[in-house]
GROMACS .gro file of C-alpha atoms in nm:
model
  389
    1MET     CA    1  -2.102   3.288  -0.192
    2ASN     CA    2  -1.754   3.159  -0.282
    3ALA     CA    3  -1.642   3.477  -0.456
    4GLY     CA    4  -1.269   3.525  -0.413
    5GLN     CA    5  -1.204   3.169  -0.296
    6THR     CA    6  -0.981   2.939  -0.496
    7VAL     CA    7  -1.124   2.608  -0.612
    8PHE     CA    8  -0.879   2.437  -0.377
    9SER     CA    9  -1.022   2.629  -0.078
   10GLN     CA   10  -1.376   2.542  -0.181
   11VAL     CA   11  -1.288   2.172  -0.195
   12MET     CA   12  -1.116   2.188   0.144
   13ASP     CA   13  -1.424   2.360   0.290
   14HIS     CA   14  -1.590   2.017   0.278
   15LEU     CA   15  -1.341   1.891   0.539
   16PRO     CA   16  -1.474   1.889   0.897
   17SER     CA   17  -1.207   2.106   1.060
   18TYR     CA   18  -1.321   2.032   1.415
   19GLU     CA   19  -1.294   1.658   1.360
   20PHE     CA   20  -0.951   1.699   1.202
   21GLN     CA   21  -0.828   1.892   1.505
   22LYS     CA   22  -0.962   1.619   1.734
   23CYS     CA   23  -0.753   1.364   1.543
   24VAL     CA   24  -0.446   1.589   1.573
   25GLU     CA   25  -0.492   1.635   1.948
   26ARG     CA   26  -0.548   1.262   1.999
   27TYR     CA   27  -0.188   1.196   1.891
   28ARG     CA   28  -0.040   1.533   1.996
   29GLY     CA   29   0.043   1.606   1.634
   30ASP     CA   30   0.102   1.978   1.680
   31ALA     CA   31   0.294   1.955   2.007
   32HIS     CA   32   0.620   2.048   1.832
   33HIS     CA   33   0.510   2.161   1.486
   34ARG     CA   34   0.759   2.453   1.467
   35GLY     CA   35   0.549   2.665   1.234
   36PHE     CA   36   0.429   2.380   1.012
   37SER     CA   37   0.114   2.221   1.150
   38CYS     CA   38  -0.060   1.894   1.070
   39ARG     CA   39  -0.319   2.093   0.876
   40ASP     CA   40  -0.048   2.255   0.663
   41GLN     CA   41   0.092   1.910   0.603
   42TYR     CA   42  -0.249   1.771   0.507
   43LEU     CA   43  -0.320   2.060   0.268
   44ALA     CA   44   0.018   2.024   0.098
   45MET     CA   45  -0.018   1.647   0.062
   46ALA     CA   46  -0.379   1.679  -0.060
   47PHE     CA   47  -0.261   1.932  -0.319
   48ALA     CA   48   0.006   1.685  -0.427
   49GLN     CA   49  -0.254   1.409  -0.466
   50LEU     CA   50  -0.497   1.627  -0.662
   51THR     CA   51  -0.224   1.749  -0.900
   52TYR     CA   52  -0.010   1.432  -0.906
   53ARG     CA   53   0.315   1.595  -0.794
   54GLU     CA   54   0.627   1.386  -0.846
   55SER     CA   55   0.840   1.481  -0.544
   56LEU     CA   56   0.877   1.709  -0.243
   57ARG     CA   57   1.076   1.949  -0.460
   58ASP     CA   58   0.790   1.948  -0.711
   59ILE     CA   59   0.537   2.029  -0.438
   60GLU     CA   60   0.756   2.310  -0.306
   61ALA     CA   61   0.804   2.462  -0.652
   62CYS     CA   62   0.436   2.454  -0.747
   63LEU     CA   63   0.309   2.596  -0.419
   64GLY     CA   64   0.594   2.846  -0.407
   65SER     CA   65   0.494   2.983  -0.746
   66MET     CA   66   0.156   3.074  -0.595
   67ARG     CA   67   0.287   3.205  -0.262
   68GLY     CA   68   0.053   3.503  -0.269
   69LYS     CA   69  -0.252   3.274  -0.269
   70LEU     CA   70  -0.143   3.021  -0.008
   71TYR     CA   71  -0.278   3.205   0.295
   72HIS     CA   72  -0.622   3.223   0.136
   73MET     CA   73  -0.596   2.852   0.052
   74GLY     CA   74  -0.560   2.771   0.422
   75PHE     CA   75  -0.182   2.745   0.459
   76ARG     CA   76  -0.030   2.910   0.764
   77GLY     CA   77   0.323   2.773   0.744
   78ARG     CA   78   0.577   2.804   0.463
   79VAL     CA   79   0.584   2.490   0.252
   80THR     CA   80   0.937   2.369   0.182
   81ARG     CA   81   1.053   2.021   0.095
   82SER     CA   82   1.245   1.995   0.422
   83THR     CA   83   0.955   2.097   0.648
   84LEU     CA   84   0.709   1.877   0.460
   85GLY     CA   85   0.952   1.585   0.461
   86ASP     CA   86   1.011   1.626   0.834
   87ALA     CA   87   0.637   1.645   0.898
   88ASN     CA   88   0.574   1.323   0.703
   89GLU     CA   89   0.830   1.146   0.918
   90ALA     CA   90   0.734   1.301   1.252
   91HIS     CA   91   0.355   1.347   1.253
   92ASP     CA   92   0.186   1.022   1.350
   93TRP     CA   93   0.023   0.853   1.050
   94ARG     CA   94  -0.271   0.755   1.271
   95ILE     CA   95  -0.385   1.118   1.265
   96PHE     CA   96  -0.463   1.085   0.896
   97ALA     CA   97  -0.594   0.729   0.927
   98ASP     CA   98  -0.847   0.842   1.188
   99PHE     CA   99  -0.943   1.145   0.980
  100ALA     CA  100  -0.998   0.925   0.675
  101GLN     CA  101  -1.242   0.723   0.884
  102VAL     CA  102  -1.425   1.046   0.971
  103LEU     CA  103  -1.463   1.122   0.600
  104ILE     CA  104  -1.572   0.765   0.528
  105ALA     CA  105  -1.845   0.797   0.793
  106THR     CA  106  -1.956   1.117   0.618
  107ALA     CA  107  -1.954   0.968   0.266
  108ARG     CA  108  -2.136   0.641   0.326
  109PRO     CA  109  -2.479   0.787   0.410
  110LEU     CA  110  -2.458   1.003   0.097
  111TYR     CA  111  -2.440   0.687  -0.117
  112ALA     CA  112  -2.670   0.467   0.092
  113GLU     CA  113  -2.947   0.477  -0.169
  114ASP     CA  114  -2.723   0.417  -0.471
  115PRO     CA  115  -2.810   0.102  -0.668
  116LEU     CA  116  -2.590  -0.205  -0.673
  117GLY     CA  117  -2.520  -0.412  -0.983
  118VAL     CA  118  -2.740  -0.684  -0.833
  119GLU     CA  119  -3.086  -0.695  -0.678
  120LEU     CA  120  -3.001  -0.685  -0.310
  121VAL     CA  121  -3.143  -0.477  -0.028
  122GLN     CA  122  -2.872  -0.568   0.224
  123ALA     CA  123  -2.530  -0.406   0.245
  124LEU     CA  124  -2.269  -0.562   0.016
  125TYR     CA  125  -1.896  -0.547   0.086
  126ALA     CA  126  -1.601  -0.668  -0.123
  127LEU     CA  127  -1.277  -0.758   0.053
  128ASP     CA  128  -0.938  -0.784  -0.116
  129SER     CA  129  -0.582  -0.653  -0.102
  130THR     CA  130  -0.331  -0.494  -0.336
  131THR     CA  131   0.047  -0.509  -0.313
  132ILE     CA  132   0.249  -0.190  -0.347
  133ASP     CA  133   0.606  -0.273  -0.450
  134LEU     CA  134   0.894  -0.091  -0.281
  135CYS     CA  135   1.268  -0.091  -0.334
  136LEU     CA  136   1.413  -0.292  -0.045
  137SER     CA  137   1.737  -0.092  -0.034
  138VAL     CA  138   1.538   0.231   0.011
  139PHE     CA  139   1.262   0.086   0.232
  140PRO     CA  140   1.448  -0.178   0.439
  141TRP     CA  141   1.164  -0.200   0.693
  142ALA     CA  142   0.924  -0.330   0.422
  143ARG     CA  143   1.088  -0.668   0.360
  144PHE     CA  144   0.866  -0.892   0.147
  145ARG     CA  145   1.099  -1.138  -0.021
  146LYS     CA  146   1.474  -1.181  -0.017
  147HIS     CA  147   1.540  -0.903  -0.267
  148LYS     CA  148   1.204  -0.728  -0.274
  149GLY     CA  149   1.012  -0.489  -0.052
  150ALA     CA  150   0.637  -0.428  -0.043
  151VAL     CA  151   0.341  -0.324   0.165
  152LYS     CA  152  -0.011  -0.456   0.134
  153MET     CA  153  -0.323  -0.244   0.139
  154HIS     CA  154  -0.610  -0.461   0.265
  155THR     CA  155  -0.942  -0.298   0.180
  156MET     CA  156  -1.309  -0.367   0.232
  157LEU     CA  157  -1.524  -0.169  -0.009
  158ASP     CA  158  -1.887  -0.074   0.045
  159LEU     CA  159  -2.021  -0.139  -0.303
  160ARG     CA  160  -2.285   0.131  -0.268
  161GLY     CA  161  -2.070   0.418  -0.384
  162ASN     CA  162  -1.745   0.217  -0.375
  163ILE     CA  163  -1.644   0.371  -0.044
  164PRO     CA  164  -1.359   0.196   0.144
  165THR     CA  165  -1.489   0.116   0.493
  166PHE     CA  166  -1.193  -0.081   0.626
  167ILE     CA  167  -0.825  -0.044   0.540
  168ARG     CA  168  -0.518  -0.203   0.692
  169ILE     CA  169  -0.166  -0.135   0.565
  170THR     CA  170   0.067  -0.423   0.647
  171ASP     CA  171   0.396  -0.561   0.526
  172GLY     CA  172   0.376  -0.775   0.215
  173LYS     CA  173   0.417  -1.103   0.404
  174ILE     CA  174   0.083  -1.085   0.586
  175HIS     CA  175  -0.161  -1.334   0.431
  176ASP     CA  176  -0.498  -1.194   0.329
  177VAL     CA  177  -0.698  -1.438   0.539
  178ASN     CA  178  -0.552  -1.298   0.863
  179ILE     CA  179  -0.739  -0.973   0.802
  180LEU     CA  180  -1.069  -1.151   0.865
  181ASP     CA  181  -0.978  -1.149   1.235
  182GLU     CA  182  -0.988  -0.768   1.235
  183LEU     CA  183  -1.327  -0.715   1.073
  184SER     CA  184  -1.629  -0.595   1.265
  185ILE     CA  185  -1.890  -0.817   1.103
  186GLU     CA  186  -2.226  -0.651   1.032
  187ALA     CA  187  -2.530  -0.873   1.085
  188GLY     CA  188  -2.736  -0.920   0.769
  189ALA     CA  189  -2.466  -0.788   0.535
  190PHE     CA  190  -2.306  -0.980   0.247
  191TYR     CA  191  -1.927  -1.014   0.214
  192VAL     CA  192  -1.778  -1.125  -0.116
  193MET     CA  193  -1.419  -1.255  -0.130
  194ASP     CA  194  -1.187  -1.453  -0.354
  195ARG     CA  195  -1.027  -1.790  -0.280
  196GLY     CA  196  -0.749  -1.639  -0.072
  197TYR     CA  197  -0.993  -1.584   0.215
  198ILE     CA  198  -1.104  -1.944   0.256
  199ASP     CA  199  -1.052  -2.041   0.617
  200PHE     CA  200  -1.354  -2.227   0.749
  201GLN     CA  201  -1.308  -2.134   1.111
  202ARG     CA  202  -1.297  -1.767   1.018
  203LEU     CA  203  -1.584  -1.804   0.771
  204HIS     CA  204  -1.794  -1.966   1.042
  205ALA     CA  205  -1.762  -1.642   1.237
  206PHE     CA  206  -1.977  -1.478   0.967
  207THR     CA  207  -2.249  -1.738   1.019
  208LEU     CA  208  -2.234  -1.696   1.397
  209SER     CA  209  -2.263  -1.317   1.346
  210LEU     CA  210  -2.573  -1.364   1.124
  211ALA     CA  211  -2.389  -1.227   0.821
  212PHE     CA  212  -2.346  -1.385   0.478
  213PHE     CA  213  -2.041  -1.459   0.266
  214VAL     CA  214  -1.992  -1.551  -0.098
  215VAL     CA  215  -1.651  -1.692  -0.182
  216ARG     CA  216  -1.510  -1.878  -0.478
  217THR     CA  217  -1.408  -2.226  -0.371
  218LYS     CA  218  -1.081  -2.411  -0.425
  219GLU     CA  219  -1.054  -2.734  -0.622
  220ASN     CA  220  -0.899  -2.930  -0.334
  221ILE     CA  221  -1.185  -2.866  -0.090
  222LEU     CA  222  -1.373  -3.192  -0.026
  223LEU     CA  223  -1.751  -3.156  -0.004
  224GLN     CA  224  -2.035  -3.403   0.023
  225ARG     CA  225  -2.366  -3.325  -0.146
  226ARG     CA  226  -2.676  -3.346   0.073
  227TYR     CA  227  -2.940  -3.200  -0.159
  228SER     CA  228  -2.963  -3.075  -0.515
  229HIS     CA  229  -3.202  -2.794  -0.606
  230PRO     CA  230  -3.358  -2.729  -0.949
  231VAL     CA  231  -3.191  -2.460  -1.161
  232ASP     CA  232  -3.258  -2.278  -1.486
  233LYS     CA  233  -2.951  -2.362  -1.693
  234SER     CA  234  -3.036  -2.095  -1.950
  235THR     CA  235  -2.919  -1.837  -1.691
  236GLY     CA  236  -2.572  -1.990  -1.673
  237VAL     CA  237  -2.631  -2.165  -1.339
  238ARG     CA  238  -2.530  -2.530  -1.367
  239SER     CA  239  -2.604  -2.658  -1.017
  240ASP     CA  240  -2.730  -2.547  -0.677
  241GLN     CA  241  -2.649  -2.785  -0.393
  242THR     CA  242  -2.655  -2.808  -0.016
  243VAL     CA  243  -2.325  -2.958   0.097
  244VAL     CA  244  -2.117  -3.034   0.404
  245LEU     CA  245  -1.741  -3.044   0.453
  246THR     CA  246  -1.603  -3.395   0.477
  247THR     CA  247  -1.251  -3.367   0.615
  248ALA     CA  248  -1.232  -3.379   0.995
  249GLY     CA  249  -1.048  -3.049   1.034
  250SER     CA  250  -1.275  -2.852   0.801
  251ALA     CA  251  -1.595  -3.008   0.940
  252SER     CA  252  -1.487  -2.922   1.292
  253ALA     CA  253  -1.411  -2.562   1.192
  254TYR     CA  254  -1.738  -2.524   0.999
  255PRO     CA  255  -1.996  -2.778   1.126
  256ASP     CA  256  -2.297  -2.624   0.947
  257THR     CA  257  -2.418  -2.689   0.594
  258LEU     CA  258  -2.300  -2.478   0.302
  259ARG     CA  259  -2.446  -2.394  -0.035
  260ARG     CA  260  -2.244  -2.467  -0.349
  261VAL     CA  261  -2.344  -2.287  -0.668
  262SER     CA  262  -2.184  -2.374  -1.002
  263TYR     CA  263  -2.204  -2.113  -1.276
  264PHE     CA  264  -2.086  -2.107  -1.637
  265ASP     CA  265  -1.981  -1.765  -1.764
  266ALA     CA  266  -2.047  -1.765  -2.138
  267ALA     CA  267  -1.844  -1.446  -2.190
  268THR     CA  268  -1.521  -1.603  -2.064
  269GLY     CA  269  -1.594  -1.973  -2.110
  270LYS     CA  270  -1.513  -2.038  -1.745
  271ARG     CA  271  -1.698  -2.254  -1.498
  272LEU     CA  272  -1.701  -2.102  -1.152
  273VAL     CA  273  -1.800  -2.260  -0.822
  274PHE     CA  274  -1.904  -2.053  -0.521
  275LEU     CA  275  -1.965  -2.132  -0.157
  276THR     CA  276  -2.209  -1.931   0.053
  277ASN     CA  277  -2.398  -1.959   0.378
  278ASN     CA  278  -2.708  -1.795   0.228
  279PHE     CA  279  -2.983  -2.039   0.126
  280THR     CA  280  -3.261  -1.795   0.031
  281LEU     CA  281  -3.137  -1.588  -0.262
  282PRO     CA  282  -3.165  -1.733  -0.615
  283ALA     CA  283  -2.854  -1.914  -0.734
  284LEU     CA  284  -2.811  -1.663  -1.017
  285THR     CA  285  -2.806  -1.378  -0.764
  286ILE     CA  286  -2.524  -1.553  -0.576
  287ALA     CA  287  -2.320  -1.560  -0.900
  288GLN     CA  288  -2.402  -1.194  -0.966
  289ILE     CA  289  -2.293  -1.100  -0.614
  290TYR     CA  290  -1.954  -1.260  -0.673
  291LYS     CA  291  -1.919  -1.072  -0.999
  292GLN     CA  292  -1.948  -0.746  -0.802
  293ARG     CA  293  -1.618  -0.836  -0.631
  294TRP     CA  294  -1.444  -0.684  -0.932
  295GLN     CA  295  -1.538  -0.340  -0.803
  296VAL     CA  296  -1.263  -0.362  -0.541
  297GLU     CA  297  -1.013  -0.461  -0.813
  298LEU     CA  298  -1.120  -0.158  -1.014
  299PHE     CA  299  -1.088   0.060  -0.702
  300PHE     CA  300  -0.725  -0.049  -0.659
  301ARG     CA  301  -0.653   0.012  -1.025
  302TRP     CA  302  -0.823   0.353  -1.012
  303ILE     CA  303  -0.634   0.488  -0.712
  304LYS     CA  304  -0.303   0.358  -0.844
  305MET     CA  305  -0.363   0.537  -1.175
  306HIS     CA  306  -0.504   0.863  -1.042
  307LEU     CA  307  -0.356   0.910  -0.695
  308ARG     CA  308  -0.001   0.905  -0.568
  309ILE     CA  309   0.043   0.570  -0.386
  310LYS     CA  310   0.304   0.389  -0.597
  311ALA     CA  311   0.590   0.639  -0.555
  312PHE     CA  312   0.652   0.802  -0.220
  313TYR     CA  313   0.780   1.135  -0.091
  314GLY     CA  314   0.947   0.976   0.213
  315THR     CA  315   1.114   0.644   0.294
  316THR     CA  316   1.010   0.578   0.654
  317GLU     CA  317   0.715   0.358   0.746
  318ASN     CA  318   0.539   0.660   0.896
  319ALA     CA  319   0.585   0.865   0.577
  320VAL     CA  320   0.456   0.584   0.355
  321LYS     CA  321   0.147   0.521   0.567
  322THR     CA  322   0.081   0.894   0.595
  323GLN     CA  323   0.084   0.931   0.217
  324ILE     CA  324  -0.143   0.632   0.159
  325TRP     CA  325  -0.397   0.744   0.418
  326ILE     CA  326  -0.405   1.100   0.283
  327ALA     CA  327  -0.456   0.958  -0.068
  328VAL     CA  328  -0.751   0.754   0.062
  329SER     CA  329  -0.898   1.059   0.236
  330VAL     CA  330  -0.865   1.266  -0.083
  331TYR     CA  331  -1.049   0.993  -0.276
  332VAL     CA  332  -1.329   0.994  -0.020
  333LEU     CA  333  -1.334   1.376  -0.012
  334VAL     CA  334  -1.390   1.386  -0.388
  335THR     CA  335  -1.679   1.139  -0.353
  336ILE     CA  336  -1.832   1.367  -0.088
  337VAL     CA  337  -1.796   1.676  -0.309
  338ARG     CA  338  -1.944   1.487  -0.604
  339LYS     CA  339  -2.254   1.383  -0.412
  340ARG     CA  340  -2.308   1.711  -0.223
  341LEU     CA  341  -2.289   1.915  -0.544
  342GLY     CA  342  -2.509   1.671  -0.734
  343LEU     CA  343  -2.252   1.612  -1.007
  344GLU     CA  344  -2.304   1.350  -1.277
  345ALA     CA  345  -1.938   1.356  -1.378
  346SER     CA  346  -1.720   1.059  -1.283
  347LEU     CA  347  -1.449   1.085  -1.019
  348TYR     CA  348  -1.192   1.072  -1.297
  349GLN     CA  349  -1.347   1.369  -1.474
  350ILE     CA  350  -1.370   1.565  -1.150
  351LEU     CA  351  -1.002   1.503  -1.073
  352GLN     CA  352  -0.903   1.613  -1.422
  353ILE     CA  353  -1.092   1.940  -1.379
  354LEU     CA  354  -0.958   2.000  -1.028
  355SER     CA  355  -0.598   1.941  -1.133
  356LEU     CA  356  -0.626   2.232  -1.378
  357THR     CA  357  -0.838   2.473  -1.175
  358LEU     CA  358  -0.722   2.452  -0.811
  359PHE     CA  359  -0.570   2.802  -0.813
  360GLU     CA  360  -0.859   2.966  -1.000
  361LYS     CA  361  -1.114   3.182  -0.820
  362THR     CA  362  -1.415   3.023  -0.984
  363PRO     CA  363  -1.724   2.889  -0.807
  364ILE     CA  364  -1.653   2.518  -0.778
  365LEU     CA  365  -1.995   2.418  -0.905
  366GLN     CA  366  -1.940   2.622  -1.219
  367ALA     CA  367  -1.596   2.468  -1.273
  368LEU     CA  368  -1.708   2.108  -1.222
  369ARG     CA  369  -2.045   2.127  -1.392
  370THR     CA  370  -1.868   2.185  -1.725
  371SER     CA  371  -1.759   1.822  -1.710
  372ASP     CA  372  -2.112   1.684  -1.672
  373SER     CA  373  -2.186   1.706  -2.043
  374ASP     CA  374  -1.829   1.657  -2.166
  375ASN     CA  375  -1.779   1.307  -2.302
  376ASP     CA  376  -1.435   1.369  -2.453
  377LEU     CA  377  -1.225   1.340  -2.139
  378GLY     CA  378  -1.130   0.975  -2.183
  379ASP     CA  379  -1.331   0.863  -1.880
  380ILE     CA  380  -1.136   0.577  -1.725
  381ASP     CA  381  -1.451   0.454  -1.551
  382ASN     CA  382  -1.596   0.377  -1.892
  383GLN     CA  383  -1.269   0.251  -2.036
  384LEU     CA  384  -1.237  -0.021  -1.774
  385ILE     CA  385  -1.417  -0.304  -1.952
  386LEU     CA  386  -1.555  -0.603  -1.768
  387PHE     CA  387  -1.289  -0.845  -1.656
  388ASP     CA  388  -1.338  -1.219  -1.644
  389LEU     CA  389  -1.414  -1.364  -1.305
   0.00000   0.00000   0.00000
């Protein structure tokens, strides 16, 4: 069926071309493309992500060495560092942000039945951010501190399949808690966050939306115990209490009762205290839900190690956001390919295989299935040991 197609073409066949063109037309991306379209740009940048190219010159050299195959890989324009650099600066980054959301909407149903690391039937989301450092003299628009530049990638991860469902790229000065104002809260879902997201007025919005949150509390938050509930201390749970906020400002922002769960993690020797607005799940499950928050940390570490989002091919804000969004879409695309082809290999293994076989005319299933039984690839998913909470 795929005879004569390169592996790269077979991967790109999983992209919904019609939806991509709709995103392009929405922002008039090809109004003045001068022979190098948004699709050419996307293909070149996706190639760079899959093969971890170092620069525009590197992309040009690698694709130029295979010029005879480029037309059959989907390219219609000639890829040079100048045309690709101009496209990254000129083509609106929102084209690729919107297209990433299209891929996310495709990927999530594929993983809807995947198990979580905790017994929970509801949706579970982890919210956090990662800072991407930039040189202030090269990226003057990304001022973070006096002598430092940075952007923040705020991400909400659907923990069934570890699919990013919400991403905002801001300057490094934006506090994490402000992102709560931009979320579309899903009734019945659980949201797990660290201490940086404690703002009781914003957290009360979850309760009003009939959603649940689990957040690690701060030491300076004043609470008054109303009730204590029995616990099995052999599980690590030390207390399970119904509490109310006692300071006037906090009580006004969050007038309802809260649940405070104290948990001792024997592996790290740390005592952890969580706040939640869910009063029905066992206390141990609340602690296990918070532990799943580390999946978003591992997601950030994974994409920084295996995709190109720490060094950039352009210096403008548009070029940086374009590169990050295309990296996210490539990550989601690989998750789609993995599930559609029924592969057992990890994303890391799949990327390793793809980076070596993109120009080969091999059926993609044959190329990737070789990794299913190969345990010698140094799978980073297995190397990432459990972190302390």
